[in-house]
Amino acid sequence: GAVVSQHPSWVICKSGTSVKIECRSLDFQATTMFWYRQFPKQSLMLMATSNEGSKATHEQGVEKDKFLINHASLTLSTLTVTSAHPEDSSFYICSARTLAGGPNEQFFGPGTRLTVL
Amino acid sequence: GQSLEQPSEVTAVEGAIVQINCTYQTSGFYGLSWYQQHDGGAPTFLSYNALDGLEETGRFSSFLSRSDSYGYLLLQELQMKDSASYFCAVSGGYQKVTFGTGTKLQVIP
């Protein structure tokens, strides 16, 4: 149980284009989903917290108009990187919390590797 | 703000015991978690400590001292598959989780 999927697993795009990444909780309802970014050999940096049916909360320094987040249902959250540039190339990982899980237990998706040329 | 410090790399022999330390400074604290991440993969949850003391889950144990803002992950009977990065993470306010700098563990024969 508690499986989280992400799509696509990897994407290569040209500079200036927009990329959408989907995060789905497959066998549970996730009221809260988180989006992280991880550069090579570095830690996970929280970008935003996404609650179903409400606006996402972006961390300081993360542009909300560049990293658009939509949490339309209890099983789906999307991250759209708008006008992507090479410096946006990174590993993007989502996670979800379940109401039945522990207070700090998050289930992570497999990640999406974005390369912007 | 939140900051968590871990050793960057640790090497240990197969079958041995290794301890990975984590010290933290946070503005809010509900608990300390540990995650394992293999290269190219997603983090997987290992343990969570909300209260002082030792939590044991199979070969892995995690310890927390809230007064010292310190915790550690103890891995026993190391196996080659334990080679991975290990992150401590603090659960603060507003559901936020802040990850530590990560420790790359290399298990050698």
Short mmCIF file of C-alpha atoms in Angstrom, two decimals, chain A residues 32 34 36 38 43-44 59 91 97 103-106 108-110, chain B residues 33 35 37 40-43 45 48 87 91 95-97 99-100:
data_model
loop_
_atom_site.label_atom_id
_atom_site.label_comp_id
_atom_site.label_asym_id
_atom_site.label_seq_id
_atom_site.Cartn_x
_atom_site.Cartn_y
_atom_site.Cartn_z
CA THR A 32 -1.31 16.91 1.26
CA PHE A 34 4.85 17.93 -1.33
CA TYR A 36 10.93 18.63 -3.78
CA GLN A 38 17.18 17.58 -5.68
CA SER A 43 19.71 17.08 -0.30
CA LEU A 44 16.02 17.36 -1.08
CA GLU A 59 8.80 28.02 -0.04
CA PHE A 91 15.42 15.70 -10.11
CA ARG A 97 0.99 11.96 3.33
CA PRO A 103 2.71 11.99 11.73
CA ASN A 104 5.87 12.35 9.74
CA GLU A 105 5.66 9.48 7.28
CA GLN A 106 5.79 10.55 3.68
CA PHE A 108 7.73 9.41 -2.22
CA GLY A 109 7.21 9.06 -5.91
CA PRO A 110 10.03 7.67 -8.05
CA SER B 33 12.81 10.96 10.63
CA TYR B 35 15.15 8.16 4.95
CA GLN B 37 17.89 6.88 -0.93
CA GLY B 40 18.77 7.54 -8.94
CA GLY B 41 15.90 6.47 -6.73
CA ALA B 42 13.37 8.08 -4.45
CA PRO B 43 13.76 8.30 -0.67
CA PHE B 45 11.01 6.09 4.97
CA TYR B 48 10.50 8.35 13.09
CA PHE B 87 18.92 11.64 5.26
CA SER B 91 9.16 17.67 11.04
CA GLN B 95 3.51 19.96 8.04
CA LYS B 96 6.89 21.03 6.73
CA VAL B 97 9.72 18.52 6.60
CA PHE B 99 15.92 17.29 5.11
CA GLY B 100 19.50 17.11 6.30
#
